[in-house]
Amino acid sequence: MQRRQFLKVGMLGAAVGLTGASALWLSQGNDPTQLNIAVLLAKLNKLTMLSTEQLAGLSTGKWNSAEVFTHCAQSVEFSMSGFPEHKSALFKQTVGALAFTAFVTKGAMSHNLAEPIPAAPELDRSVDVNQALARLIQSLKDFQQYKTDLAPHFAYGELNKADYELAHVLHFYNHQQNFNLMS
């Protein structure tokens, strides 16, 4: 009887501890009212007011600003046309699904900010930053108007339009962490 009581108390304590840690981790995400394409487009449209030099200087990461905009545009475009390469079905149903659920729950994504989409065309450092930004803006507008079935995500699997919208916004906001002027 005492062992059973000890196990119950121990499991309860562990559950409380995990819940507290999870709550702390989850509280560090983005404002849910900011997690839609309309808000993202408004932010991106403000960037079009910057000079080419300011825009080019936004990214402090491994990729320059044009590469970041192009990479994010590729992701949006592939959600409509199909990703060139996929993780295994097992990966998408386990690790991928869990990762996406964690990102949605937290309201923030975390991934390698210099990892290209598998088999996507190589990012070109010399692409004009204004053209790359315009491509991202257009891809998001196209996504908003898109009415047919979306392609499975290469890592997360099947996503509905609302989930894909959230994925695209969280993806850009994650890359925005390497920007020195955006809020």
mmCIF file of C-alpha atoms in Angstrom:
data_model
loop_
_atom_site.group_PDB
_atom_site.id
_atom_site.type_symbol
_atom_site.label_atom_id
_atom_site.label_comp_id
_atom_site.label_asym_id
_atom_site.label_seq_id
_atom_site.Cartn_x
_atom_site.Cartn_y
_atom_site.Cartn_z
ATOM 1 C CA MET A 1 0.000 0.000 0.000
ATOM 2 C CA GLN A 2 2.775 2.454 0.847
ATOM 3 C CA ARG A 3 4.542 1.727 -2.431
ATOM 4 C CA ARG A 4 1.351 2.449 -4.369
ATOM 5 C CA GLN A 5 0.943 5.762 -2.482
ATOM 6 C CA PHE A 6 4.599 6.629 -3.167
ATOM 7 C CA LEU A 7 4.137 5.938 -6.887
ATOM 8 C CA LYS A 8 0.978 8.055 -7.032
ATOM 9 C CA VAL A 9 2.680 10.992 -5.321
ATOM 10 C CA GLY A 10 5.769 10.591 -7.498
ATOM 11 C CA MET A 11 3.734 10.498 -10.703
ATOM 12 C CA LEU A 12 1.642 13.471 -9.593
ATOM 13 C CA GLY A 13 4.800 15.448 -8.812
ATOM 14 C CA ALA A 14 6.305 14.585 -12.194
ATOM 15 C CA ALA A 15 3.084 15.573 -13.967
ATOM 16 C CA VAL A 16 2.975 18.920 -12.148
ATOM 17 C CA GLY A 17 6.625 19.545 -12.996
ATOM 18 C CA LEU A 18 6.144 18.697 -16.659
ATOM 19 C CA THR A 19 3.023 20.814 -16.844
ATOM 20 C CA GLY A 20 4.874 23.791 -15.359
ATOM 21 C CA ALA A 21 7.807 23.365 -17.736
ATOM 22 C CA SER A 22 5.441 22.962 -20.680
ATOM 23 C CA ALA A 23 3.497 26.068 -19.701
ATOM 24 C CA LEU A 24 6.716 28.087 -19.521
ATOM 25 C CA TRP A 25 7.864 26.805 -22.921
ATOM 26 C CA LEU A 26 4.469 27.365 -24.500
ATOM 27 C CA SER A 27 4.170 30.902 -23.147
ATOM 28 C CA GLN A 28 7.149 32.038 -25.218
ATOM 29 C CA GLY A 29 5.355 31.997 -28.589
ATOM 30 C CA ASN A 30 3.916 34.703 -30.817
ATOM 31 C CA ASP A 31 0.765 36.698 -30.186
ATOM 32 C CA PRO A 32 -2.032 34.518 -31.712
ATOM 33 C CA THR A 33 -3.598 37.599 -33.343
ATOM 34 C CA GLN A 34 -0.413 37.978 -35.416
ATOM 35 C CA LEU A 35 -0.483 34.430 -36.805
ATOM 36 C CA ASN A 36 -2.231 34.951 -40.126
ATOM 37 C CA ILE A 37 -1.243 35.864 -43.656
ATOM 38 C CA ALA A 38 -3.033 39.222 -43.612
ATOM 39 C CA VAL A 39 -0.866 40.443 -40.717
ATOM 40 C CA LEU A 40 2.259 38.968 -42.302
ATOM 41 C CA LEU A 41 1.486 40.674 -45.619
ATOM 42 C CA ALA A 42 1.069 44.002 -43.826
ATOM 43 C CA LYS A 43 4.528 43.566 -42.271
ATOM 44 C CA LEU A 44 6.066 42.540 -45.578
ATOM 45 C CA ASN A 45 4.442 45.474 -47.373
ATOM 46 C CA LYS A 46 6.103 47.820 -44.858
ATOM 47 C CA LEU A 47 9.435 46.315 -45.876
ATOM 48 C CA THR A 48 8.840 47.451 -49.467
ATOM 49 C CA MET A 49 9.278 51.021 -48.161
ATOM 50 C CA LEU A 50 12.883 50.333 -47.156
ATOM 51 C CA SER A 51 15.773 51.219 -49.404
ATOM 52 C CA THR A 52 17.469 48.345 -51.217
ATOM 53 C CA GLU A 53 20.450 48.690 -48.875
ATOM 54 C CA GLN A 54 18.253 48.558 -45.754
ATOM 55 C CA LEU A 55 16.322 45.585 -47.093
ATOM 56 C CA ALA A 56 19.502 43.751 -48.054
ATOM 57 C CA GLY A 57 20.907 44.412 -44.582
ATOM 58 C CA LEU A 58 17.983 42.949 -42.646
ATOM 59 C CA SER A 59 19.323 39.421 -42.312
ATOM 60 C CA THR A 60 22.100 38.808 -39.837
ATOM 61 C CA GLY A 61 22.080 35.043 -40.359
ATOM 62 C CA LYS A 62 23.910 32.731 -42.748
ATOM 63 C CA TRP A 63 21.462 33.548 -45.552
ATOM 64 C CA ASN A 64 21.109 37.075 -46.868
ATOM 65 C CA SER A 65 17.688 38.738 -46.975
ATOM 66 C CA ALA A 66 16.998 37.704 -50.574
ATOM 67 C CA GLU A 67 17.756 34.068 -49.767
ATOM 68 C CA VAL A 68 15.393 34.148 -46.770
ATOM 69 C CA PHE A 69 12.572 35.689 -48.826
ATOM 70 C CA THR A 70 13.163 33.192 -51.640
ATOM 71 C CA HIS A 71 13.252 30.229 -49.257
ATOM 72 C CA CYS A 72 9.970 31.270 -47.620
ATOM 73 C CA ALA A 73 8.387 31.875 -51.047
ATOM 74 C CA GLN A 74 9.497 28.399 -52.159
ATOM 75 C CA SER A 75 7.734 26.876 -49.160
ATOM 76 C CA VAL A 76 4.488 28.692 -49.940
ATOM 77 C CA GLU A 77 4.695 27.826 -53.638
ATOM 78 C CA PHE A 78 5.446 24.152 -52.919
ATOM 79 C CA SER A 79 2.377 23.941 -50.670
ATOM 80 C CA MET A 80 0.350 24.540 -53.822
ATOM 81 C CA SER A 81 2.451 22.807 -56.491
ATOM 82 C CA GLY A 82 4.038 19.984 -54.492
ATOM 83 C CA PHE A 83 7.332 19.625 -52.659
ATOM 84 C CA PRO A 84 10.133 18.108 -54.753
ATOM 85 C CA GLU A 85 11.179 15.597 -52.077
ATOM 86 C CA HIS A 86 9.514 14.171 -48.971
ATOM 87 C CA LYS A 87 10.514 12.594 -45.701
ATOM 88 C CA SER A 88 9.260 9.039 -45.223
ATOM 89 C CA ALA A 89 5.599 8.414 -44.420
ATOM 90 C CA LEU A 90 6.688 7.122 -41.007
ATOM 91 C CA PHE A 91 8.602 10.352 -40.320
ATOM 92 C CA LYS A 92 5.642 12.507 -41.374
ATOM 93 C CA GLN A 93 3.222 10.491 -39.205
ATOM 94 C CA THR A 94 5.459 10.615 -36.125
ATOM 95 C CA VAL A 95 8.238 13.180 -35.817
ATOM 96 C CA GLY A 96 6.764 15.563 -38.385
ATOM 97 C CA ALA A 97 3.261 15.476 -36.917
ATOM 98 C CA LEU A 98 4.597 15.919 -33.381
ATOM 99 C CA ALA A 99 6.819 18.829 -34.409
ATOM 100 C CA PHE A 100 3.961 20.607 -36.181
ATOM 101 C CA THR A 101 1.659 20.082 -33.197
ATOM 102 C CA ALA A 102 4.321 21.505 -30.874
ATOM 103 C CA PHE A 103 4.814 24.558 -33.115
ATOM 104 C CA VAL A 104 1.068 25.195 -33.309
ATOM 105 C CA THR A 105 0.651 24.762 -29.564
ATOM 106 C CA LYS A 106 3.533 27.106 -28.824
ATOM 107 C CA GLY A 107 2.618 29.594 -31.536
ATOM 108 C CA ALA A 108 6.222 29.601 -32.716
ATOM 109 C CA MET A 109 8.430 27.485 -34.925
ATOM 110 C CA SER A 110 12.030 26.557 -34.348
ATOM 111 C CA HIS A 111 14.146 25.008 -37.085
ATOM 112 C CA ASN A 112 17.571 25.277 -38.684
ATOM 113 C CA LEU A 113 17.436 28.709 -40.313
ATOM 114 C CA ALA A 114 20.018 27.771 -42.944
ATOM 115 C CA GLU A 115 18.567 24.432 -44.046
ATOM 116 C CA PRO A 116 17.053 24.483 -47.529
ATOM 117 C CA ILE A 117 13.870 22.656 -48.464
ATOM 118 C CA PRO A 118 14.938 19.176 -49.639
ATOM 119 C CA ALA A 119 15.599 19.109 -53.404
ATOM 120 C CA ALA A 120 14.425 22.718 -53.848
ATOM 121 C CA PRO A 121 16.293 24.853 -56.358
ATOM 122 C CA GLU A 122 19.461 26.195 -54.781
ATOM 123 C CA LEU A 123 19.155 29.638 -53.256
ATOM 124 C CA ASP A 124 21.010 32.329 -55.195
ATOM 125 C CA ARG A 125 22.826 34.904 -53.068
ATOM 126 C CA SER A 126 22.822 37.362 -55.974
ATOM 127 C CA VAL A 127 19.042 37.541 -56.469
ATOM 128 C CA ASP A 128 17.735 41.091 -56.220
ATOM 129 C CA VAL A 129 16.330 41.525 -52.712
ATOM 130 C CA ASN A 130 13.355 43.574 -53.940
ATOM 131 C CA GLN A 131 12.417 40.841 -56.419
ATOM 132 C CA ALA A 132 12.768 38.173 -53.727
ATOM 133 C CA LEU A 133 10.490 40.132 -51.384
ATOM 134 C CA ALA A 134 7.982 40.685 -54.198
ATOM 135 C CA ARG A 135 8.037 36.924 -54.898
ATOM 136 C CA LEU A 136 7.262 36.134 -51.253
ATOM 137 C CA ILE A 137 4.430 38.662 -51.140
ATOM 138 C CA GLN A 138 2.954 37.305 -54.383
ATOM 139 C CA SER A 139 3.227 33.691 -53.195
ATOM 140 C CA LEU A 140 1.277 34.556 -50.044
ATOM 141 C CA LYS A 141 -1.402 36.376 -52.055
ATOM 142 C CA ASP A 142 -1.618 33.391 -54.410
ATOM 143 C CA PHE A 143 -1.956 31.087 -51.402
ATOM 144 C CA GLN A 144 -4.824 33.189 -50.027
ATOM 145 C CA GLN A 145 -6.672 32.819 -53.349
ATOM 146 C CA TYR A 146 -5.833 29.140 -53.831
ATOM 147 C CA LYS A 147 -8.986 26.993 -53.920
ATOM 148 C CA THR A 148 -7.906 23.450 -54.864
ATOM 149 C CA ASP A 149 -6.234 20.729 -52.824
ATOM 150 C CA LEU A 150 -2.945 21.602 -51.223
ATOM 151 C CA ALA A 151 0.073 19.354 -51.583
ATOM 152 C CA PRO A 152 1.299 17.376 -48.581
ATOM 153 C CA HIS A 153 4.094 19.063 -46.649
ATOM 154 C CA PHE A 154 7.446 17.354 -47.059
ATOM 155 C CA ALA A 155 7.845 16.866 -43.284
ATOM 156 C CA TYR A 156 4.390 17.413 -41.720
ATOM 157 C CA GLY A 157 2.286 15.474 -44.219
ATOM 158 C CA GLU A 158 -1.293 16.430 -45.031
ATOM 159 C CA LEU A 159 -2.265 19.916 -43.817
ATOM 160 C CA ASN A 160 -5.515 21.755 -44.358
ATOM 161 C CA LYS A 161 -5.448 25.372 -45.533
ATOM 162 C CA ALA A 162 -5.661 26.855 -42.030
ATOM 163 C CA ASP A 163 -2.782 24.675 -40.839
ATOM 164 C CA TYR A 164 -0.696 25.571 -43.879
ATOM 165 C CA GLU A 165 -1.402 29.269 -43.324
ATOM 166 C CA LEU A 166 -0.162 28.932 -39.773
ATOM 167 C CA ALA A 167 2.872 26.942 -40.933
ATOM 168 C CA HIS A 168 3.812 29.627 -43.484
ATOM 169 C CA VAL A 169 3.441 32.448 -40.975
ATOM 170 C CA LEU A 170 5.348 30.632 -38.222
ATOM 171 C CA HIS A 171 8.031 29.721 -40.763
ATOM 172 C CA PHE A 172 8.619 33.345 -41.740
ATOM 173 C CA TYR A 173 8.458 34.574 -38.138
ATOM 174 C CA ASN A 174 11.107 31.986 -37.236
ATOM 175 C CA HIS A 175 13.367 33.368 -40.001
ATOM 176 C CA GLN A 176 12.577 36.897 -38.843
ATOM 177 C CA GLN A 177 14.604 36.100 -35.713
ATOM 178 C CA ASN A 178 17.688 36.737 -37.878
ATOM 179 C CA PHE A 179 16.402 40.153 -38.988
ATOM 180 C CA ASN A 180 17.733 43.250 -37.286
ATOM 181 C CA LEU A 181 14.944 45.745 -38.096
ATOM 182 C CA MET A 182 11.641 43.846 -37.988
ATOM 183 C CA SER A 183 9.352 43.712 -34.981
#
